[in-house]
PDB file of C-alpha atoms in Angstrom:
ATOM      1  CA  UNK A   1       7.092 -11.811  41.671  1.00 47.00           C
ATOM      2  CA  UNK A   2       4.536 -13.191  39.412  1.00 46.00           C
ATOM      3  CA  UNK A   3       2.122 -10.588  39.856  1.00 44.00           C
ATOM      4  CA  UNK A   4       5.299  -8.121  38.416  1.00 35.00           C
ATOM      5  CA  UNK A   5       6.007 -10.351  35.312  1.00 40.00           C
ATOM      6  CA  UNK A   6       2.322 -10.405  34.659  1.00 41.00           C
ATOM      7  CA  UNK A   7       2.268  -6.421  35.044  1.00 37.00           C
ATOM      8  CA  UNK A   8       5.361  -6.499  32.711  1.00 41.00           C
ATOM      9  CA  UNK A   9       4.088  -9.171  29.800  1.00 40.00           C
ATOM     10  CA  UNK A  10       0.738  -7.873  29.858  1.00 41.00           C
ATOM     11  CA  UNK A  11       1.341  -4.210  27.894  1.00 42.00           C
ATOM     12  CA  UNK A  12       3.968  -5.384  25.784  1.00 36.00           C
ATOM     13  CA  UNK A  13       1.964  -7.865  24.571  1.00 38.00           C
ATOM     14  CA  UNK A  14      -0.678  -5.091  24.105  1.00 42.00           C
ATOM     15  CA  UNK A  15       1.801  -2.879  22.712  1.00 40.00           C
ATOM     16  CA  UNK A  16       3.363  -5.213  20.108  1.00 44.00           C
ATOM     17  CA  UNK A  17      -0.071  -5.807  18.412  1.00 44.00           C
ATOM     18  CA  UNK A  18      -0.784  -2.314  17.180  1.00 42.00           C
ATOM     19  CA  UNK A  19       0.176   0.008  14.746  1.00 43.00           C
ATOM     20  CA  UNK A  20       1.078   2.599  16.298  1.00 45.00           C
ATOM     21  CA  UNK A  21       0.330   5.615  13.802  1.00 47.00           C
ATOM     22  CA  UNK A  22      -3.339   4.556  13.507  1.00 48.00           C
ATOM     23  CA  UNK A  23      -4.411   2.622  16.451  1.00 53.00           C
ATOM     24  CA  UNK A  24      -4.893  -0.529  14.719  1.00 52.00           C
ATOM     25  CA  UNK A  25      -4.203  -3.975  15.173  1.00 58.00           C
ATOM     26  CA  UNK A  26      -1.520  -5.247  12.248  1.00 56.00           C
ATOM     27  CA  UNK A  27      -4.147  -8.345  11.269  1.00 64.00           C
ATOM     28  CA  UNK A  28      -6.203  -5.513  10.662  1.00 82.00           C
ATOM     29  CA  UNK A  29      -4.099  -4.017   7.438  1.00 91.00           C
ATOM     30  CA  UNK A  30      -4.175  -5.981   4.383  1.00 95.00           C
ATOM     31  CA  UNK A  31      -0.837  -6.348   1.815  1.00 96.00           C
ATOM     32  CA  UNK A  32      -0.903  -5.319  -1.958  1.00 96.00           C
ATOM     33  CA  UNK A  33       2.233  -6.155  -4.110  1.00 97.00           C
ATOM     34  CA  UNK A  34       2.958  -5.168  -7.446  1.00 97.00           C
ATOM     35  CA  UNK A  35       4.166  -2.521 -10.217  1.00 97.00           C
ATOM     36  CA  UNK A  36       3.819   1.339  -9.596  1.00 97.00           C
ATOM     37  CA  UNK A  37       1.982   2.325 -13.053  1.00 97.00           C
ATOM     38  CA  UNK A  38       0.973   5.759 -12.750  1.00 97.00           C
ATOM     39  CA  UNK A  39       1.645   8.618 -10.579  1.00 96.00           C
ATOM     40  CA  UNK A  40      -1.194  11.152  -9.764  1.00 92.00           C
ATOM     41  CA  UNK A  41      -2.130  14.169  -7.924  1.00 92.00           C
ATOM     42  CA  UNK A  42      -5.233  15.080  -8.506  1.00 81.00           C
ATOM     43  CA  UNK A  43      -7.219  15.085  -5.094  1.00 82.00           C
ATOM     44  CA  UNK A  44      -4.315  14.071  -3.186  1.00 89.00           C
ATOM     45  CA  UNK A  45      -1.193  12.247  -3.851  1.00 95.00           C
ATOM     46  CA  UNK A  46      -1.732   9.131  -5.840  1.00 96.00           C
ATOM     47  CA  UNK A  47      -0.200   5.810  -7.194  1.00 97.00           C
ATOM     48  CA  UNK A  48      -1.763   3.270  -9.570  1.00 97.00           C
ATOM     49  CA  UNK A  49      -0.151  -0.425  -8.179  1.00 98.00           C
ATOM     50  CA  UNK A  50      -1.319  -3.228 -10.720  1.00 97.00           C
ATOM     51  CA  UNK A  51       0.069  -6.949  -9.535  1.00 95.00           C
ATOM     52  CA  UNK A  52       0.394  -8.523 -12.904  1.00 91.00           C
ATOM     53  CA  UNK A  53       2.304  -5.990 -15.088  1.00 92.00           C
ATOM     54  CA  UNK A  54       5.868  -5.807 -15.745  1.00 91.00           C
ATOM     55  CA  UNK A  55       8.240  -2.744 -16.156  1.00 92.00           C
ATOM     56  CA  UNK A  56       8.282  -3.604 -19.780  1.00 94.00           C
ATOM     57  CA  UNK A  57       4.343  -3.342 -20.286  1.00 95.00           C
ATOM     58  CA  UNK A  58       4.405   0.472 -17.997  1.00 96.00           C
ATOM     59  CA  UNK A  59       7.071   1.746 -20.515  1.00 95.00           C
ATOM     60  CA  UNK A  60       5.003   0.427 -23.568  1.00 96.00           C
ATOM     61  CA  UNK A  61       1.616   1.281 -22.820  1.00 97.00           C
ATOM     62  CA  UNK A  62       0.232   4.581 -22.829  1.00 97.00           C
ATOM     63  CA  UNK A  63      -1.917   6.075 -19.949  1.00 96.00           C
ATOM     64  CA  UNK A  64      -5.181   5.467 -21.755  1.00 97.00           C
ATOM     65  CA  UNK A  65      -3.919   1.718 -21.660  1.00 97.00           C
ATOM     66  CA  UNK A  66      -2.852   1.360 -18.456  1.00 97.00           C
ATOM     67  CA  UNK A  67      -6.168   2.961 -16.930  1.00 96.00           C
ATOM     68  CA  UNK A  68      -7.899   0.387 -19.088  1.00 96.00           C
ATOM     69  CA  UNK A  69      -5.977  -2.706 -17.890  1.00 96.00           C
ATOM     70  CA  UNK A  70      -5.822  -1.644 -14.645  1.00 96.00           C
ATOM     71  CA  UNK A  71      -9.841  -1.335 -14.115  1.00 95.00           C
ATOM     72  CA  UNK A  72      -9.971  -5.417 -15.342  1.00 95.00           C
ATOM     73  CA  UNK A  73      -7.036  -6.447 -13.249  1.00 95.00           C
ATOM     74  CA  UNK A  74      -6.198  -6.892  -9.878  1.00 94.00           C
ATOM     75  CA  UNK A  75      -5.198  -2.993  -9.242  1.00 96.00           C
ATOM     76  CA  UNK A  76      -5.591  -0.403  -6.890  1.00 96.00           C
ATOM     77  CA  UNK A  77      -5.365   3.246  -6.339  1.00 95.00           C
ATOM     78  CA  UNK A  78      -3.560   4.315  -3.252  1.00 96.00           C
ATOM     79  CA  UNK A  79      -3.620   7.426  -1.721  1.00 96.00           C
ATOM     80  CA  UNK A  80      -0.190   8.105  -0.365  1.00 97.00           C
ATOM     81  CA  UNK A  81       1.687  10.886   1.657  1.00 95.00           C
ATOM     82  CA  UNK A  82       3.819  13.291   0.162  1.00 95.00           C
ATOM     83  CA  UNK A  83       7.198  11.709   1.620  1.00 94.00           C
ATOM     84  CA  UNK A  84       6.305   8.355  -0.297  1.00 94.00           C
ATOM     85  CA  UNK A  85       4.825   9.594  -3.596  1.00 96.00           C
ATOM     86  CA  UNK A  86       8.072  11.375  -3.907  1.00 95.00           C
ATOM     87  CA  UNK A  87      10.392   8.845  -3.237  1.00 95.00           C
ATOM     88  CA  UNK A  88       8.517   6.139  -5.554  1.00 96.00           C
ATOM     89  CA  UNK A  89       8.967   5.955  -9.163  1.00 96.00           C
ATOM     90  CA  UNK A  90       6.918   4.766 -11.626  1.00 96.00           C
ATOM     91  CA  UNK A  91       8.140   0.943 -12.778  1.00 95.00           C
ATOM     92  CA  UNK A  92       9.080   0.273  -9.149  1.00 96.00           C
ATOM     93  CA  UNK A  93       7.777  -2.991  -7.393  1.00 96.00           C
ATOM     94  CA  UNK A  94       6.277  -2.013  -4.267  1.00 97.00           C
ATOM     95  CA  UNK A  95       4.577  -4.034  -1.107  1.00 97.00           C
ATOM     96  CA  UNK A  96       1.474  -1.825   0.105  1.00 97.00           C
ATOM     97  CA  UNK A  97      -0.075  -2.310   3.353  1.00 97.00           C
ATOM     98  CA  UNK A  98      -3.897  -0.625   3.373  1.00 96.00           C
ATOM     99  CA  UNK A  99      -6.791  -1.312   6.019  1.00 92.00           C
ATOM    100  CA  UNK A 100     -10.399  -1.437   4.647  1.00 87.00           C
ATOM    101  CA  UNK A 101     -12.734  -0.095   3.753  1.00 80.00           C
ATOM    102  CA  UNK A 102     -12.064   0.255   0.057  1.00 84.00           C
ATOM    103  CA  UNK A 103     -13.781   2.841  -2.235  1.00 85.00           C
ATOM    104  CA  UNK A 104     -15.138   0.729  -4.872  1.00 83.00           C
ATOM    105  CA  UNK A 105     -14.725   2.061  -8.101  1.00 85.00           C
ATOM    106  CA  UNK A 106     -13.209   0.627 -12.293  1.00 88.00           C
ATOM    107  CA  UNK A 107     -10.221   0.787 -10.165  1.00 92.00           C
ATOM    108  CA  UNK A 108     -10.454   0.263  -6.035  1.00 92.00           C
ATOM    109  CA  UNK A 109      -9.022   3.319  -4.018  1.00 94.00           C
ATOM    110  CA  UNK A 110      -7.921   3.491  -0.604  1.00 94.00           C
ATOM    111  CA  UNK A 111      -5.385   5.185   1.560  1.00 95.00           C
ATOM    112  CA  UNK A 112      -1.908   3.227   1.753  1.00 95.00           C
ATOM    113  CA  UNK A 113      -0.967   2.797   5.541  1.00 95.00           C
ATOM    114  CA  UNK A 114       3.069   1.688   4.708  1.00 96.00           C
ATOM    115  CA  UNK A 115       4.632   1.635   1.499  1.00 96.00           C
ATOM    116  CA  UNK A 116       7.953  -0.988   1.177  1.00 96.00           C
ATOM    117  CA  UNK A 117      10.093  -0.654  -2.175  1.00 95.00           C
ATOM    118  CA  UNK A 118      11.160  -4.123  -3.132  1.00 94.00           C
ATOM    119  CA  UNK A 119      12.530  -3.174  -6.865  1.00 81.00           C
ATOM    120  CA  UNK A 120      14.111  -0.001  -6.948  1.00 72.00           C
TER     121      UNK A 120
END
C-alpha cells in the first residue's frame, strides 16, 4: 500500500512544480507589475511595462517621453504573443511573469511567459 501512495505522490509532486508550456520550474519565472506604456510591433509583438507610472502620466507624455523615462526606471520590454498584445491596452496595470535571461539594453527586453490584467 505504501509503495502505491509513494507511486501516486511522487509525479504529482513532479507535475505540480512545472510550467507546463515551457518545461520550467515556476521558482524559475520572475514577476513584473506595472503600467502598459507603449504598444509595439516592430520585430515581434511588443509592450513597454514601467512600475512607477500612472495612467495619468501615459496619457500626458508623448512617446519620445515615455521611451526616455522608461530607460531610467524600473521598465521592461516584453515580447508577447499575438493573443495577449491584442487583448491589452495601453494604461492597463498588468502582472508579467518572464524567466531570464534578459537582453540588456536603455530598456531590458525579454519574452513574457504569462500576462495577468489586474486594471482593466
Amino acid at each position: 500500500m505504501k509503495k502505491l501512495i509513494i507511486c501516486f505522490f511522487i509525479p504529482l509532486l513532479f507535475i505540480s512544480c512545472y510550467n507546463e508550456e515551457a518545461g520550467r520550474k515556476r521558482s524559475d519565472f520572475v514577476l513584473f507589475e506595472g503600467y502598459v506604456a507603449l504598444k509595439k510591433e516592430h520585430n515581434g509583438k511588443r509592450l513597454l511595462v514601467i512600475q512607477d507610472m500612472t495612467k495619468e502620466d501615459i496619457r500626458r507624455m508623448s512617446e519620445d517621453e515615455i521611451l526616455t523615462y522608461a530607460a531610467h526606471h524600473d521598465s521592461f520590454l516584453f515580447y508577447v504573443h499575438e493573443k495577449d498584445y491584442q487583448k491589452i491596452n495601453v494604461g492597463q496595470k498588468i502582472r508579467v511573469w518572464y524567466a531570464p535571461p534578459v537582453q540588456e539594453s536603455k530598456i531590458l527586453q525579454v519574452g513574457a511567459e504569462k500576462i495577468q490584467v489586474i486594471d482593466k
